[in-house]
Amino acid sequence: STYIVRYELNRPQQNAPPIRLSNMPKTVDPSPAATPSGAPAPKKKFNFQDFTIRFVAGMSMVGLFFLVLSGGHIWVSSFVILLELLVFREILELGYVSAANGGRVPHYRTTSWGVFLTGLYFTYGKSILAHFDDRGADWMKSPPFQFLLRHHSFVAFAMYITLFMIFVAGLNPGNYTFQLIQFAKTHVALFLVVMQANFSILNIKYGLFWFVLPAQLVVINDTMAYVFGRLFGRTPILAVSPKKTVEGYIGGLFATLLWGFFISRVLAQYPFLTCPKSDFTDCGWACAVTCDPSPIFLPQEYTLAALYAGLMDPLRSLVPAALRGYSEYYADAMAMPAGLGAVKVTLAPIQGHGLVLAGFASLIGPFGGFFASGLKRAFKAKDFADIIPGHGGVTDRVDCQFLMGFFTYVYLINFVKVNAPDVENVLSFFLDLSVVEQQELLKGIAGILAAKGVNVSKLLEL
C-alpha cells in the first residue's frame, strides 16, 4: 500500500506537490502508544512454522559467518564493507519518497549513494590503493591511479563538493523541507555506518579475536535477553521497544558475562584468531598469520589477594583522601577477607577483558537496537527489509554490532595495547600509507625529533 504524507510548512506554499512514500516495508508495527504505559506487551502464541523459518535462517547466517571467517582477515574485512553497503541501502529505502504526478525528487538516490561511496573512498580508498601499489600491481603504475593514491584526500573532497552542488541545484520549491531532511539523513547514516564499521576493520587488524568475541557477545546477549524475556518478562524497559523487558535485560546481562568470561579463554587458544595482521600486503586470497602469543592470552597463576587488589585499587583511588582518613573502618571494609588471600587460581588476563566487553554488550549495546527500533517506528515499519526470512533486514541483525565494534576499538587502544592511545591511532593511519609514503613520514618525524635534540639513530636501534 502507498502512504501519503504532507509536510506542512510554517507558511503555506502554492503548487506544492504532495509527497508520496514508496518502497516502504509493508508490515507496520503498532505505535508504542498503543501499549498502555507500564503494561507488558502482549505475547504471541508459539508458531512452529515461524520458528522453523527463523531457525533455518539463523543457522544459515552462522554458517556464512564461519565460512567468511575461515578466509581470514582480508575476507572478514571485505565482509564488513559489504554489510555497510547493505545497511546503508536499507536505511536509504526506509521511507523513500517521490513527488506526486509522476515526478521525483531530483537526484535523491544519486546524491545519497554518491555521498556514501565518497565516504567509502575516503575511509578505505587509501589503504586499498596502497595495498596493490606495495604488491607491485602493473595498473597501479599508471598516472591516474598514482594520482588517486597520492592525492586521495583532494579527490574525496572534489567528489563530495560536486555532489553537494548537484543537491543544491536540485532543490525544488515546495519540497525544501523534505529534501533537506533526506540530505541530513544520508549524512547521519554515513556517520553511523561507515565510521563505526571502520573501527571493526581496525579491530580485525589487531587480531580476529577482537572481531569474533564482540560479535559473539552481542548475539549471545540478544538471544538470552529474548529467552529470559519470554520466560519471565513482565516489565517493559523502554517505550520505544515495548517487547523488550527489564527481566530479559537483566537475564541477558548475567548470561553474557558468563559467556564472555569462559569463551574468551577458549578463543585465546587459537593463533589464527589472536595473531594481529597490521596490513594485508602479503595476503592473496587468504592471509597466513603466525606470531608469538601475547601475554594477555596466556594462562597465569594468581592469588586471590592479587586479584582482589587489582580490582579494589582503582576503586580506592576514587575515594577522596579526606574520607579515607575520616572512616575508622575504611581499611577493614576494603581489605581482602581473611583466609582467602593465599588461594591460587589460574586465569588468562583476556578473561578480565572479556568481562568488560560482555558488560558493554549487555548494558549499553542494546541501546543500539533501541535506537534502530525508534527509527523504524518513525517510519511505521516493522523491519528495515525482508532480505532474511524471519529476521527482517541486515540492519535488524547488526544494529548493535557497529556500536560494539566502536567500543572495542576504544577499549583496546586505551586499556589493552601498551602504546598510548593516540600513538595507536597514528599507527593505524600510518599503516594505510604505501611503503614510499611511510618512508617519507619516517624521515619527517626523524627531522622533527633531531631538531629537538633527540638522538634518532639511537632511538631506531632495535
Tab-separated table of C-alpha atoms in Angstrom:
chain	number	residue	atom	x	y	z
A	1	SER	CA	0.000	0.000	0.000
A	2	THR	CA	1.044	3.612	-0.549
A	3	TYR	CA	1.343	6.082	2.277
A	4	ILE	CA	0.578	9.751	1.571
A	5	VAL	CA	2.374	12.230	3.785
A	6	ARG	CA	2.008	16.000	3.514
A	7	TYR	CA	4.700	18.165	5.001
A	8	GLU	CA	3.034	21.358	6.243
A	9	LEU	CA	5.441	24.271	6.230
A	10	ASN	CA	5.179	27.275	8.523
A	11	ARG	CA	3.730	29.307	5.654
A	12	PRO	CA	1.559	27.530	3.056
A	13	GLN	CA	3.153	27.301	-0.392
A	14	GLN	CA	1.153	27.277	-3.567
A	15	ASN	CA	1.528	24.458	-6.075
A	16	ALA	CA	3.497	22.375	-3.559
A	17	PRO	CA	3.023	18.776	-4.698
A	18	PRO	CA	2.087	16.144	-2.133
A	19	ILE	CA	4.795	13.712	-1.169
A	20	ARG	CA	4.333	10.014	-1.534
A	21	LEU	CA	6.123	7.296	0.356
A	22	SER	CA	7.153	4.356	-1.760
A	23	ASN	CA	9.255	1.251	-1.254
A	24	MET	CA	8.089	1.254	2.362
A	25	PRO	CA	8.257	-2.089	4.191
A	26	LYS	CA	4.701	-3.310	4.056
A	27	THR	CA	4.392	-4.665	7.579
A	28	VAL	CA	3.554	-1.911	10.027
A	29	ASP	CA	4.183	-2.160	13.738
A	30	PRO	CA	1.777	-0.548	16.183
A	31	SER	CA	2.938	2.622	17.820
A	32	PRO	CA	4.318	2.265	21.341
A	33	ALA	CA	1.439	4.429	22.436
A	34	ALA	CA	-0.876	1.538	21.648
A	35	THR	CA	0.638	-0.348	24.585
A	36	PRO	CA	-0.516	1.004	27.970
A	37	SER	CA	2.278	2.583	29.944
A	38	GLY	CA	3.874	0.128	32.333
A	39	ALA	CA	1.981	-2.856	30.901
A	40	PRO	CA	3.852	-5.753	29.300
A	41	ALA	CA	3.496	-6.191	25.577
A	42	PRO	CA	1.099	-8.992	24.662
A	43	LYS	CA	2.863	-12.264	23.935
A	44	LYS	CA	2.271	-14.067	20.675
A	45	LYS	CA	1.379	-17.731	20.590
A	46	PHE	CA	4.177	-20.078	19.596
A	47	ASN	CA	4.180	-20.667	15.849
A	48	PHE	CA	6.241	-23.702	14.836
A	49	GLN	CA	6.441	-22.676	11.184
A	50	ASP	CA	7.755	-19.212	12.045
A	51	PHE	CA	10.219	-20.756	14.482
A	52	THR	CA	11.484	-23.158	11.815
A	53	ILE	CA	11.987	-20.344	9.318
A	54	ARG	CA	13.853	-18.232	11.870
A	55	PHE	CA	15.960	-21.203	12.994
A	56	VAL	CA	16.983	-22.220	9.481
A	57	ALA	CA	17.787	-18.619	8.544
A	58	GLY	CA	19.728	-18.183	11.779
A	59	MET	CA	21.798	-21.316	11.209
A	60	SER	CA	22.457	-20.176	7.641
A	61	MET	CA	23.803	-16.864	8.948
A	62	VAL	CA	26.037	-18.705	11.426
A	63	GLY	CA	27.335	-20.926	8.620
A	64	LEU	CA	28.051	-17.897	6.428
A	65	PHE	CA	29.896	-16.242	9.310
A	66	PHE	CA	32.211	-19.213	9.811
A	67	LEU	CA	32.744	-19.556	6.053
A	68	VAL	CA	33.877	-15.938	5.815
A	69	LEU	CA	35.939	-16.297	8.989
A	70	SER	CA	37.817	-19.263	7.511
A	71	GLY	CA	39.121	-16.974	4.749
A	72	GLY	CA	40.971	-14.854	7.294
A	73	HIS	CA	41.444	-11.155	7.870
A	74	ILE	CA	41.016	-9.859	4.331
A	75	TRP	CA	37.767	-11.782	3.763
A	76	VAL	CA	36.283	-10.674	7.072
A	77	SER	CA	37.211	-7.055	6.339
A	78	SER	CA	35.605	-7.301	2.899
A	79	PHE	CA	32.510	-8.809	4.510
A	80	VAL	CA	32.231	-5.831	6.870
A	81	ILE	CA	32.313	-3.440	3.893
A	82	LEU	CA	29.587	-5.499	2.188
A	83	LEU	CA	27.463	-5.191	5.332
A	84	GLU	CA	27.959	-1.427	5.219
A	85	LEU	CA	26.565	-1.333	1.681
A	86	LEU	CA	23.525	-3.424	2.610
A	87	VAL	CA	22.790	-1.447	5.786
A	88	PHE	CA	23.047	1.896	4.013
A	89	ARG	CA	20.743	0.658	1.259
A	90	GLU	CA	18.111	-0.371	3.808
A	91	ILE	CA	18.304	2.939	5.655
A	92	LEU	CA	18.056	4.803	2.360
A	93	GLU	CA	14.997	2.845	1.270
A	94	LEU	CA	13.275	3.292	4.623
A	95	GLY	CA	10.780	5.997	3.857
A	96	TYR	CA	11.967	6.740	0.323
A	97	VAL	CA	9.601	9.243	-1.185
A	98	SER	CA	8.840	10.574	-4.632
A	99	ALA	CA	6.818	13.588	-5.652
A	100	ALA	CA	3.296	13.019	-6.933
A	101	ASN	CA	2.163	13.329	-10.533
A	102	GLY	CA	4.923	11.024	-11.745
A	103	GLY	CA	7.719	13.377	-10.713
A	104	ARG	CA	10.664	12.554	-8.420
A	105	VAL	CA	12.784	14.485	-6.002
A	106	PRO	CA	15.779	15.332	-8.216
A	107	HIS	CA	18.867	13.178	-7.812
A	108	TYR	CA	17.780	11.764	-4.433
A	109	ARG	CA	19.373	8.347	-4.882
A	110	THR	CA	22.254	9.719	-6.952
A	111	THR	CA	23.402	12.159	-4.298
A	112	SER	CA	22.753	9.747	-1.409
A	113	TRP	CA	24.735	6.903	-2.939
A	114	GLY	CA	27.360	9.340	-4.180
A	115	VAL	CA	27.922	10.693	-0.673
A	116	PHE	CA	28.097	7.144	0.694
A	117	LEU	CA	30.602	5.968	-1.926
A	118	THR	CA	32.641	9.109	-1.319
A	119	GLY	CA	32.731	8.181	2.360
A	120	LEU	CA	33.887	4.670	1.485
A	121	TYR	CA	36.612	6.021	-0.800
A	122	PHE	CA	37.792	8.481	1.841
A	123	THR	CA	37.845	5.770	4.535
A	124	TYR	CA	39.207	2.764	2.628
A	125	GLY	CA	40.496	4.049	-0.707
A	126	LYS	CA	43.953	4.956	0.551
A	127	SER	CA	44.656	1.585	2.164
A	128	ILE	CA	43.272	-0.398	-0.792
A	129	LEU	CA	45.324	1.516	-3.364
A	130	ALA	CA	48.428	1.307	-1.139
A	131	HIS	CA	47.889	-2.452	-0.815
A	132	PHE	CA	48.023	-3.014	-4.587
A	133	ASP	CA	50.835	-0.491	-5.024
A	134	ASP	CA	53.008	-2.334	-2.486
A	135	ARG	CA	52.212	-5.630	-4.207
A	136	GLY	CA	53.548	-4.202	-7.476
A	137	ALA	CA	50.310	-4.299	-9.464
A	138	ASP	CA	51.005	-3.072	-13.012
A	139	TRP	CA	47.840	-0.982	-13.224
A	140	MET	CA	48.887	0.952	-10.120
A	141	LYS	CA	51.907	2.305	-12.035
A	142	SER	CA	49.680	4.328	-14.361
A	143	PRO	CA	49.492	8.104	-13.659
A	144	PRO	CA	45.724	8.181	-12.903
A	145	PHE	CA	45.996	5.600	-10.120
A	146	GLN	CA	49.161	7.189	-8.749
A	147	PHE	CA	47.238	10.483	-8.608
A	148	LEU	CA	44.367	8.782	-6.734
A	149	LEU	CA	46.878	7.345	-4.260
A	150	ARG	CA	48.959	10.463	-3.779
A	151	HIS	CA	46.085	12.968	-3.679
A	152	HIS	CA	43.484	10.769	-2.031
A	153	SER	CA	42.040	13.461	0.259
A	154	PHE	CA	41.727	16.009	-2.577
A	155	VAL	CA	39.897	13.529	-4.789
A	156	ALA	CA	37.488	12.677	-1.951
A	157	PHE	CA	36.814	16.374	-1.327
A	158	ALA	CA	36.235	17.016	-5.045
A	159	MET	CA	33.745	14.135	-5.176
A	160	TYR	CA	31.833	15.427	-2.170
A	161	ILE	CA	31.681	19.062	-3.252
A	162	THR	CA	30.421	18.011	-6.704
A	163	LEU	CA	27.589	16.037	-5.118
A	164	PHE	CA	26.817	18.965	-2.813
A	165	MET	CA	26.448	21.266	-5.800
A	166	ILE	CA	24.182	18.757	-7.549
A	167	PHE	CA	21.986	18.563	-4.453
A	168	VAL	CA	21.679	22.332	-4.085
A	169	ALA	CA	20.923	22.753	-7.793
A	170	GLY	CA	18.107	20.210	-7.466
A	171	LEU	CA	16.248	21.878	-4.597
A	172	ASN	CA	12.544	22.094	-5.505
A	173	PRO	CA	10.127	24.762	-4.281
A	174	GLY	CA	7.637	23.043	-2.008
A	175	ASN	CA	9.978	20.156	-1.239
A	176	TYR	CA	12.736	22.046	0.592
A	177	THR	CA	11.932	20.575	3.981
A	178	PHE	CA	11.794	17.025	2.745
A	179	GLN	CA	14.950	17.300	0.628
A	180	LEU	CA	16.974	18.796	3.466
A	181	ILE	CA	15.710	16.104	5.845
A	182	GLN	CA	16.812	13.403	3.402
A	183	PHE	CA	20.198	15.094	2.938
A	184	ALA	CA	20.671	15.138	6.705
A	185	LYS	CA	19.538	11.503	6.957
A	186	THR	CA	22.174	10.488	4.412
A	187	HIS	CA	24.936	12.117	6.460
A	188	VAL	CA	23.716	10.629	9.740
A	189	ALA	CA	23.638	7.183	8.101
A	190	LEU	CA	27.139	7.789	6.748
A	191	PHE	CA	28.373	8.616	10.243
A	192	LEU	CA	26.618	5.698	11.943
A	193	VAL	CA	27.511	3.084	9.338
A	194	VAL	CA	30.883	3.874	7.732
A	195	MET	CA	32.645	5.427	10.702
A	196	GLN	CA	31.616	2.777	13.216
A	197	ALA	CA	32.203	-0.118	10.807
A	198	ASN	CA	35.702	1.193	10.126
A	199	PHE	CA	36.553	0.590	13.772
A	200	SER	CA	35.538	-3.053	13.313
A	201	ILE	CA	38.094	-3.348	10.499
A	202	LEU	CA	40.764	-1.771	12.711
A	203	ASN	CA	39.886	-4.380	15.354
A	204	ILE	CA	40.368	-7.125	12.752
A	205	LYS	CA	43.898	-5.857	12.095
A	206	TYR	CA	44.674	-6.250	15.800
A	207	GLY	CA	43.522	-9.861	15.511
A	208	LEU	CA	40.328	-11.653	14.522
A	209	PHE	CA	39.778	-12.316	18.227
A	210	TRP	CA	38.761	-8.663	18.662
A	211	PHE	CA	36.105	-9.061	15.984
A	212	VAL	CA	34.817	-12.539	16.798
A	213	LEU	CA	34.437	-12.131	20.580
A	214	PRO	CA	32.465	-8.842	20.473
A	215	ALA	CA	30.244	-10.194	17.686
A	216	GLN	CA	29.547	-13.328	19.730
A	217	LEU	CA	28.744	-11.326	22.840
A	218	VAL	CA	26.141	-9.244	21.017
A	219	VAL	CA	24.483	-12.372	19.610
A	220	ILE	CA	24.508	-14.150	22.976
A	221	ASN	CA	23.082	-11.134	24.767
A	222	ASP	CA	20.346	-10.672	22.162
A	223	THR	CA	19.444	-14.371	22.307
A	224	MET	CA	19.469	-14.738	26.094
A	225	ALA	CA	17.603	-11.465	26.631
A	226	TYR	CA	14.905	-12.850	24.325
A	227	VAL	CA	14.818	-16.180	26.190
A	228	PHE	CA	14.615	-14.600	29.657
A	229	GLY	CA	12.128	-12.062	28.393
A	230	ARG	CA	9.858	-14.786	27.024
A	231	LEU	CA	10.087	-16.806	30.231
A	232	PHE	CA	9.982	-14.112	32.889
A	233	GLY	CA	9.345	-10.796	31.155
A	234	ARG	CA	6.730	-8.591	32.792
A	235	THR	CA	8.125	-5.039	32.805
A	236	PRO	CA	8.797	-3.141	29.539
A	237	ILE	CA	12.173	-1.441	29.646
A	238	LEU	CA	11.576	1.415	27.174
A	239	ALA	CA	8.507	2.751	25.427
A	240	VAL	CA	10.286	2.744	22.073
A	241	SER	CA	10.662	-1.056	22.272
A	242	PRO	CA	7.822	-2.367	24.470
A	243	LYS	CA	8.565	-6.037	23.736
A	244	LYS	CA	11.958	-5.746	25.477
A	245	THR	CA	11.661	-6.252	29.225
A	246	VAL	CA	13.703	-5.453	32.308
A	247	GLU	CA	13.767	-9.161	33.187
A	248	GLY	CA	15.196	-10.019	29.772
A	249	TYR	CA	17.735	-7.204	30.067
A	250	ILE	CA	18.995	-8.469	33.454
A	251	GLY	CA	18.961	-12.133	32.423
A	252	GLY	CA	20.870	-11.322	29.256
A	253	LEU	CA	23.451	-9.422	31.320
A	254	PHE	CA	24.331	-12.353	33.584
A	255	ALA	CA	24.306	-14.895	30.759
A	256	THR	CA	26.582	-12.704	28.606
A	257	LEU	CA	29.012	-12.085	31.467
A	258	LEU	CA	29.387	-15.832	31.996
A	259	TRP	CA	29.828	-16.441	28.275
A	260	GLY	CA	32.388	-13.649	27.920
A	261	PHE	CA	34.445	-14.910	30.855
A	262	PHE	CA	34.721	-18.506	29.636
A	263	ILE	CA	34.650	-18.185	25.825
A	264	SER	CA	37.455	-15.623	25.827
A	265	ARG	CA	39.750	-18.287	27.360
A	266	VAL	CA	38.691	-20.779	24.675
A	267	LEU	CA	39.209	-18.394	21.739
A	268	ALA	CA	42.608	-17.343	23.126
A	269	GLN	CA	43.969	-20.812	22.330
A	270	TYR	CA	43.835	-20.261	18.549
A	271	PRO	CA	46.710	-18.245	16.983
A	272	PHE	CA	44.591	-17.804	13.850
A	273	LEU	CA	42.348	-15.560	15.957
A	274	THR	CA	44.851	-13.915	18.289
A	275	CYS	CA	47.653	-13.032	15.858
A	276	PRO	CA	47.471	-9.438	14.552
A	277	LYS	CA	47.578	-8.600	10.854
A	278	SER	CA	48.552	-4.943	10.644
A	279	ASP	CA	48.440	-4.831	6.849
A	280	PHE	CA	47.334	-7.120	4.038
A	281	THR	CA	50.319	-6.650	1.710
A	282	ASP	CA	51.259	-10.342	1.765
A	283	CYS	CA	47.643	-11.531	1.513
A	284	GLY	CA	46.434	-13.234	-1.647
A	285	TRP	CA	43.011	-14.834	-1.487
A	286	ALA	CA	43.697	-15.532	2.177
A	287	CYS	CA	46.027	-14.285	4.898
A	288	ALA	CA	48.518	-16.522	6.677
A	289	VAL	CA	49.380	-15.412	10.214
A	290	THR	CA	51.996	-16.586	12.682
A	291	CYS	CA	53.100	-14.888	15.884
A	292	ASP	CA	54.274	-15.398	19.418
A	293	PRO	CA	51.176	-15.249	21.615
A	294	SER	CA	50.657	-12.052	23.565
A	295	PRO	CA	50.895	-12.490	27.366
A	296	ILE	CA	47.266	-11.427	27.760
A	297	PHE	CA	46.177	-14.647	26.021
A	298	LEU	CA	48.355	-16.975	28.157
A	299	PRO	CA	47.069	-18.564	31.402
A	300	GLN	CA	48.778	-17.255	34.527
A	301	GLU	CA	48.622	-18.192	38.184
A	302	TYR	CA	47.249	-15.593	40.582
A	303	THR	CA	46.454	-15.468	44.272
A	304	LEU	CA	43.029	-14.196	45.236
A	305	ALA	CA	44.775	-11.437	47.173
A	306	ALA	CA	46.456	-10.197	43.988
A	307	LEU	CA	43.202	-10.348	42.023
A	308	TYR	CA	41.337	-8.552	44.799
A	309	ALA	CA	43.978	-5.831	44.965
A	310	GLY	CA	43.828	-5.388	41.211
A	311	LEU	CA	40.087	-4.884	41.477
A	312	MET	CA	39.989	-2.705	44.590
A	313	ASP	CA	42.974	-0.414	43.989
A	314	PRO	CA	41.213	1.535	41.221
A	315	LEU	CA	38.150	1.840	43.491
A	316	ARG	CA	40.284	3.103	46.368
A	317	SER	CA	41.675	5.815	44.118
A	318	LEU	CA	38.134	7.119	43.610
A	319	VAL	CA	37.592	7.713	47.335
A	320	PRO	CA	38.642	11.262	48.375
A	321	ALA	CA	41.644	11.307	50.694
A	322	ALA	CA	39.704	13.214	53.365
A	323	LEU	CA	37.111	10.463	53.563
A	324	ARG	CA	39.755	7.771	53.834
A	325	GLY	CA	41.176	9.313	56.989
A	326	TYR	CA	37.705	10.024	58.371
A	327	SER	CA	36.474	6.457	58.303
A	328	GLU	CA	37.843	4.253	61.069
A	329	TYR	CA	36.617	1.129	59.360
A	330	TYR	CA	37.761	2.089	55.848
A	331	ALA	CA	40.771	-0.234	55.819
A	332	ASP	CA	38.783	-3.180	57.180
A	333	ALA	CA	35.915	-2.610	54.755
A	334	MET	CA	38.255	-2.577	51.761
A	335	ALA	CA	40.540	-5.411	52.894
A	336	MET	CA	40.654	-8.935	51.482
A	337	PRO	CA	38.561	-11.368	53.569
A	338	ALA	CA	40.819	-13.307	55.943
A	339	GLY	CA	41.999	-16.762	54.889
A	340	LEU	CA	41.281	-16.378	51.170
A	341	GLY	CA	44.260	-14.315	50.051
A	342	ALA	CA	46.625	-17.280	49.612
A	343	VAL	CA	44.223	-19.294	47.412
A	344	LYS	CA	45.639	-19.670	43.889
A	345	VAL	CA	43.693	-19.682	40.627
A	346	THR	CA	44.772	-19.956	37.006
A	347	LEU	CA	43.321	-17.363	34.659
A	348	ALA	CA	44.236	-15.643	31.409
A	349	PRO	CA	44.223	-11.813	31.541
A	350	ILE	CA	42.000	-11.818	28.474
A	351	GLN	CA	39.190	-13.189	30.634
A	352	GLY	CA	39.065	-9.905	32.517
A	353	HIS	CA	38.863	-8.041	29.206
A	354	GLY	CA	36.156	-10.462	28.138
A	355	LEU	CA	34.088	-9.468	31.171
A	356	VAL	CA	34.404	-5.766	30.289
A	357	LEU	CA	33.343	-6.376	26.685
A	358	ALA	CA	30.456	-8.560	27.879
A	359	GLY	CA	29.344	-5.835	30.265
A	360	PHE	CA	29.228	-3.278	27.463
A	361	ALA	CA	27.431	-5.679	25.124
A	362	SER	CA	24.770	-6.247	27.793
A	363	LEU	CA	24.333	-2.831	29.405
A	364	ILE	CA	24.937	-0.372	26.569
A	365	GLY	CA	24.916	-2.439	23.369
A	366	PRO	CA	21.114	-2.962	23.435
A	367	PHE	CA	20.634	0.781	23.101
A	368	GLY	CA	21.846	0.449	19.535
A	369	GLY	CA	18.869	-1.824	18.984
A	370	PHE	CA	16.555	0.597	20.796
A	371	PHE	CA	17.754	3.377	18.509
A	372	ALA	CA	17.018	1.217	15.462
A	373	SER	CA	13.555	0.471	16.865
A	374	GLY	CA	12.859	4.175	17.197
A	375	LEU	CA	13.986	4.742	13.620
A	376	LYS	CA	11.667	2.025	12.324
A	377	ARG	CA	8.721	3.316	14.328
A	378	ALA	CA	9.303	6.809	12.971
A	379	PHE	CA	8.505	5.335	9.536
A	380	LYS	CA	5.904	2.902	10.929
A	381	ALA	CA	7.883	-0.086	9.657
A	382	LYS	CA	8.287	-3.422	11.435
A	383	ASP	CA	11.655	-4.269	9.849
A	384	PHE	CA	14.238	-2.463	7.767
A	385	ALA	CA	13.777	-5.004	4.951
A	386	ASP	CA	12.780	-8.633	4.373
A	387	ILE	CA	16.021	-9.962	2.886
A	388	ILE	CA	16.488	-12.521	5.722
A	389	PRO	CA	13.428	-14.766	6.197
A	390	GLY	CA	12.044	-14.407	9.703
A	391	HIS	CA	14.685	-11.870	10.714
A	392	GLY	CA	13.925	-8.804	8.608
A	393	GLY	CA	16.826	-6.914	7.079
A	394	VAL	CA	20.574	-6.864	7.579
A	395	THR	CA	20.247	-3.736	9.733
A	396	ASP	CA	17.904	-5.620	12.084
A	397	ARG	CA	20.711	-8.129	12.719
A	398	VAL	CA	23.698	-5.776	13.038
A	399	ASP	CA	22.113	-2.737	14.711
A	400	CYS	CA	24.207	-3.356	17.856
A	401	GLN	CA	27.331	-4.734	16.153
A	402	PHE	CA	28.721	-1.454	14.832
A	403	LEU	CA	28.378	0.230	18.230
A	404	MET	CA	30.073	-2.766	19.839
A	405	GLY	CA	32.937	-2.575	17.352
A	406	PHE	CA	33.376	1.123	18.121
A	407	PHE	CA	33.663	0.470	21.858
A	408	THR	CA	36.011	-2.488	21.339
A	409	TYR	CA	38.473	-0.304	19.438
A	410	VAL	CA	38.372	2.483	22.026
A	411	TYR	CA	38.810	-0.015	24.868
A	412	LEU	CA	41.561	-1.865	23.006
A	413	ILE	CA	43.808	1.152	22.417
A	414	ASN	CA	43.204	2.561	25.913
A	415	PHE	CA	43.439	-0.481	28.191
A	416	VAL	CA	44.938	-3.387	26.246
A	417	LYS	CA	47.663	-2.038	23.983
A	418	VAL	CA	50.964	-0.915	25.524
A	419	ASN	CA	51.349	2.269	23.459
A	420	ALA	CA	49.485	5.450	24.334
A	421	PRO	CA	46.005	5.606	22.708
A	422	ASP	CA	46.928	8.486	20.393
A	423	VAL	CA	50.056	6.642	19.290
A	424	GLU	CA	47.914	3.645	18.345
A	425	ASN	CA	45.638	5.962	16.353
A	426	VAL	CA	48.608	7.396	14.466
A	427	LEU	CA	49.969	3.907	13.784
A	428	SER	CA	46.615	2.837	12.327
A	429	PHE	CA	46.793	5.758	9.864
A	430	PHE	CA	50.466	5.020	9.197
A	431	LEU	CA	49.580	1.505	8.068
A	432	ASP	CA	47.177	2.890	5.448
A	433	LEU	CA	50.078	4.559	3.644
A	434	SER	CA	52.117	2.983	0.882
A	435	VAL	CA	55.708	1.989	1.697
A	436	VAL	CA	57.028	5.074	-0.112
A	437	GLU	CA	54.771	7.351	1.926
A	438	GLN	CA	55.700	5.535	5.143
A	439	GLN	CA	59.359	6.274	4.412
A	440	GLU	CA	58.521	9.941	3.782
A	441	LEU	CA	56.703	10.119	7.112
A	442	LEU	CA	59.570	8.437	8.947
A	443	LYS	CA	62.046	10.962	7.536
A	444	GLY	CA	59.760	13.810	8.539
A	445	ILE	CA	59.437	12.522	12.114
A	446	ALA	CA	63.200	11.943	12.321
A	447	GLY	CA	63.817	15.545	11.253
A	448	ILE	CA	61.406	16.894	13.888
A	449	LEU	CA	62.996	14.807	16.657
A	450	ALA	CA	66.534	15.714	15.573
A	451	ALA	CA	65.625	19.415	15.745
A	452	LYS	CA	64.529	18.810	19.357
A	453	GLY	CA	67.885	17.267	20.224
A	454	VAL	CA	66.799	13.618	20.192
A	455	ASN	CA	69.399	11.067	19.082
A	456	VAL	CA	67.382	9.492	16.277
A	457	SER	CA	69.979	6.834	15.433
A	458	LYS	CA	69.956	5.529	18.985
A	459	LEU	CA	66.177	5.679	19.094
A	460	LEU	CA	65.885	3.469	15.999
A	461	GLU	CA	68.248	0.787	17.332
A	462	LEU	CA	66.267	-2.453	17.685
